mmCIF file of C-alpha atoms in Angstrom:
data_model
loop_
_atom_site.group_PDB
_atom_site.id
_atom_site.type_symbol
_atom_site.label_atom_id
_atom_site.label_comp_id
_atom_site.label_asym_id
_atom_site.label_seq_id
_atom_site.Cartn_x
_atom_site.Cartn_y
_atom_site.Cartn_z
ATOM 1 C CA TYR A 1 5.112 -11.012 11.122
ATOM 2 C CA GLN A 2 1.992 -10.692 8.787
ATOM 3 C CA LEU A 3 -0.004 -13.077 11.010
ATOM 4 C CA ARG A 4 0.732 -11.109 14.079
ATOM 5 C CA GLN A 5 -0.419 -7.966 12.397
ATOM 6 C CA GLN A 6 -3.725 -9.848 11.884
ATOM 7 C CA GLY A 7 -3.848 -10.961 15.464
ATOM 8 C CA LEU A 8 -2.841 -14.554 14.867
ATOM 9 C CA ASP A 9 0.037 -16.716 15.776
ATOM 10 C CA LEU A 10 1.606 -19.408 13.723
ATOM 11 C CA ASN A 11 -0.065 -22.393 15.540
ATOM 12 C CA THR A 12 -3.514 -20.784 15.200
ATOM 13 C CA TYR A 13 -2.975 -20.176 11.479
ATOM 14 C CA MET A 14 -1.759 -23.832 10.959
ATOM 15 C CA ASN A 15 -4.777 -25.159 12.767
ATOM 16 C CA TYR A 16 -7.116 -22.864 10.706
ATOM 17 C CA MET A 17 -5.431 -24.091 7.496
ATOM 18 C CA ASN A 18 -5.453 -27.767 8.606
ATOM 19 C CA MET A 19 -1.749 -28.224 8.113
ATOM 20 C CA ASP A 20 1.346 -28.875 10.088
ATOM 21 C CA ALA A 21 4.858 -27.218 9.883
ATOM 22 C CA SER A 22 6.076 -29.329 7.076
ATOM 23 C CA GLY A 23 2.932 -28.585 4.983
ATOM 24 C CA LEU A 24 3.396 -24.844 5.688
ATOM 25 C CA LYS A 25 7.076 -25.092 4.583
ATOM 26 C CA GLU A 26 6.043 -26.833 1.434
ATOM 27 C CA GLN A 27 3.381 -24.179 0.564
ATOM 28 C CA TYR A 28 5.969 -21.334 0.877
ATOM 29 C CA LYS A 29 9.028 -23.067 -0.462
ATOM 30 C CA PRO A 30 8.656 -22.038 -4.131
ATOM 31 C CA ALA A 31 8.002 -18.352 -3.281
ATOM 32 C CA ALA A 32 10.929 -18.490 -0.770
ATOM 33 C CA GLN A 33 13.288 -20.004 -3.417
ATOM 34 C CA SER A 34 12.330 -17.346 -5.991
ATOM 35 C CA ARG A 35 12.996 -14.504 -3.460
ATOM 36 C CA VAL A 36 16.347 -15.932 -2.595
ATOM 37 C CA LYS A 37 17.335 -16.387 -6.295
ATOM 38 C CA THR A 38 16.155 -12.838 -6.963
ATOM 39 C CA GLN A 39 18.122 -11.443 -4.100
ATOM 40 C CA LEU A 40 21.330 -13.419 -5.138
ATOM 41 C CA VAL A 41 21.100 -12.030 -8.652
ATOM 42 C CA LEU A 42 20.611 -8.447 -7.358
ATOM 43 C CA GLU A 43 23.499 -8.796 -4.976
ATOM 44 C CA LYS A 44 25.691 -10.084 -7.789
ATOM 45 C CA ILE A 45 24.725 -7.146 -10.071
ATOM 46 C CA ALA A 46 25.368 -4.764 -7.383
ATOM 47 C CA GLU A 47 28.790 -6.213 -6.756
ATOM 48 C CA GLN A 48 29.739 -6.226 -10.399
ATOM 49 C CA GLU A 49 28.515 -2.621 -11.025
ATOM 50 C CA LYS A 50 29.950 -1.399 -7.692
ATOM 51 C CA ILE A 51 26.540 -0.177 -6.462
ATOM 52 C CA GLU A 52 26.798 1.015 -2.869
ATOM 53 C CA ALA A 53 24.898 2.975 -0.327
ATOM 54 C CA ASN A 54 26.802 6.011 0.711
ATOM 55 C CA GLU A 55 26.307 8.105 3.785
ATOM 56 C CA GLU A 56 24.061 10.560 2.043
ATOM 57 C CA ASP A 57 21.905 7.838 0.767
ATOM 58 C CA VAL A 58 21.569 6.322 4.299
ATOM 59 C CA GLU A 59 20.812 9.767 5.757
ATOM 60 C CA LYS A 60 18.000 10.417 3.242
ATOM 61 C CA GLU A 61 16.451 6.991 3.993
ATOM 62 C CA LEU A 62 16.650 7.557 7.681
ATOM 63 C CA GLU A 63 14.996 11.152 7.244
ATOM 64 C CA LYS A 64 12.262 9.547 5.306
ATOM 65 C CA THR A 65 11.737 6.861 7.990
ATOM 66 C CA ALA A 66 11.843 9.313 10.776
ATOM 67 C CA LYS A 67 9.221 11.458 9.052
ATOM 68 C CA GLN A 68 7.064 8.419 8.420
ATOM 69 C CA TYR A 69 6.963 7.552 12.106
ATOM 70 C CA ASN A 70 6.854 11.186 13.417
ATOM 71 C CA GLN A 71 10.230 10.874 15.127
ATOM 72 C CA GLU A 72 13.170 13.188 15.217
ATOM 73 C CA LEU A 73 16.055 11.947 12.960
ATOM 74 C CA GLU A 74 18.566 11.930 15.840
ATOM 75 C CA GLN A 75 16.096 9.947 18.071
ATOM 76 C CA LEU A 76 15.630 7.319 15.341
ATOM 77 C CA LYS A 77 19.377 7.091 14.832
ATOM 78 C CA SER A 78 20.008 6.545 18.614
ATOM 79 C CA THR A 79 17.656 3.592 18.615
ATOM 80 C CA LEU A 80 19.060 1.910 15.577
ATOM 81 C CA LYS A 81 21.275 -1.320 16.127
ATOM 82 C CA ASP A 82 24.042 -2.149 13.683
ATOM 83 C CA GLU A 83 22.066 -4.937 12.019
ATOM 84 C CA GLN A 84 19.194 -2.488 11.461
ATOM 85 C CA LEU A 85 21.531 -0.086 9.857
ATOM 86 C CA THR A 86 22.943 -2.774 7.660
ATOM 87 C CA TYR A 87 19.313 -3.767 6.617
ATOM 88 C CA VAL A 88 18.805 -0.056 5.618
ATOM 89 C CA LYS A 89 21.925 -0.068 3.546
ATOM 90 C CA ASP A 90 21.106 -3.276 1.948
ATOM 91 C CA GLY A 91 17.638 -2.012 1.033
ATOM 92 C CA ILE A 92 19.197 1.062 -0.579
ATOM 93 C CA VAL A 93 21.629 -1.073 -2.597
ATOM 94 C CA VAL A 94 18.731 -3.268 -3.840
ATOM 95 C CA GLN A 95 16.727 -0.231 -4.819
ATOM 96 C CA LYS A 96 19.692 1.366 -6.646
ATOM 97 C CA THR A 97 20.241 -1.937 -8.365
ATOM 98 C CA ILE A 98 16.727 -2.168 -9.558
ATOM 99 C CA ASP A 99 16.879 1.472 -10.660
ATOM 100 C CA PHE A 100 20.122 0.643 -12.585
ATOM 101 C CA LEU A 101 18.397 -2.292 -14.331
ATOM 102 C CA ILE A 102 15.493 -0.120 -15.334
ATOM 103 C CA GLU A 103 17.663 2.613 -16.656
ATOM 104 C CA ASN A 104 19.749 0.130 -18.772
ATOM 105 C CA ALA A 105 16.877 -2.150 -19.883
ATOM 106 C CA LYS A 106 16.714 -2.524 -23.669
ATOM 107 C CA ALA A 107 13.290 -3.149 -25.198
ATOM 108 C CA LYS A 108 12.853 -6.155 -27.380
#
C-alpha cells in the first residue's frame, strides 16, 4: 500500500533494493512478528477487561471519517462492507484498550 502511494509496485521496489521475495520477507519479519504479538496482547487485555466498541463509538468514528473525506455520514455508511465495519470496530477496541492501559499504568 505504501509503495503504491509512492508510485511503485512490489517488483520495482524489490529490483531497486536488489532483493527477492524471500529477502523482503526476512527484512520485514521481525517488525511483523512484533506487531502480531502486540495485537494479540491487546486483544487478550480487551477480552479480559470486556472492552468493546458500542454503537455510539462506531457512530462517532464514522462521523469523524466522513468529515475527514468530506462525505455525508449516510453516504459513507452505505458504502461500507461488513469487513470494513469490523475493521472500524476493531480499531476502536484497540484504542480503548490502549487508553485503558495508559489510565491504569503505574509509574516505577
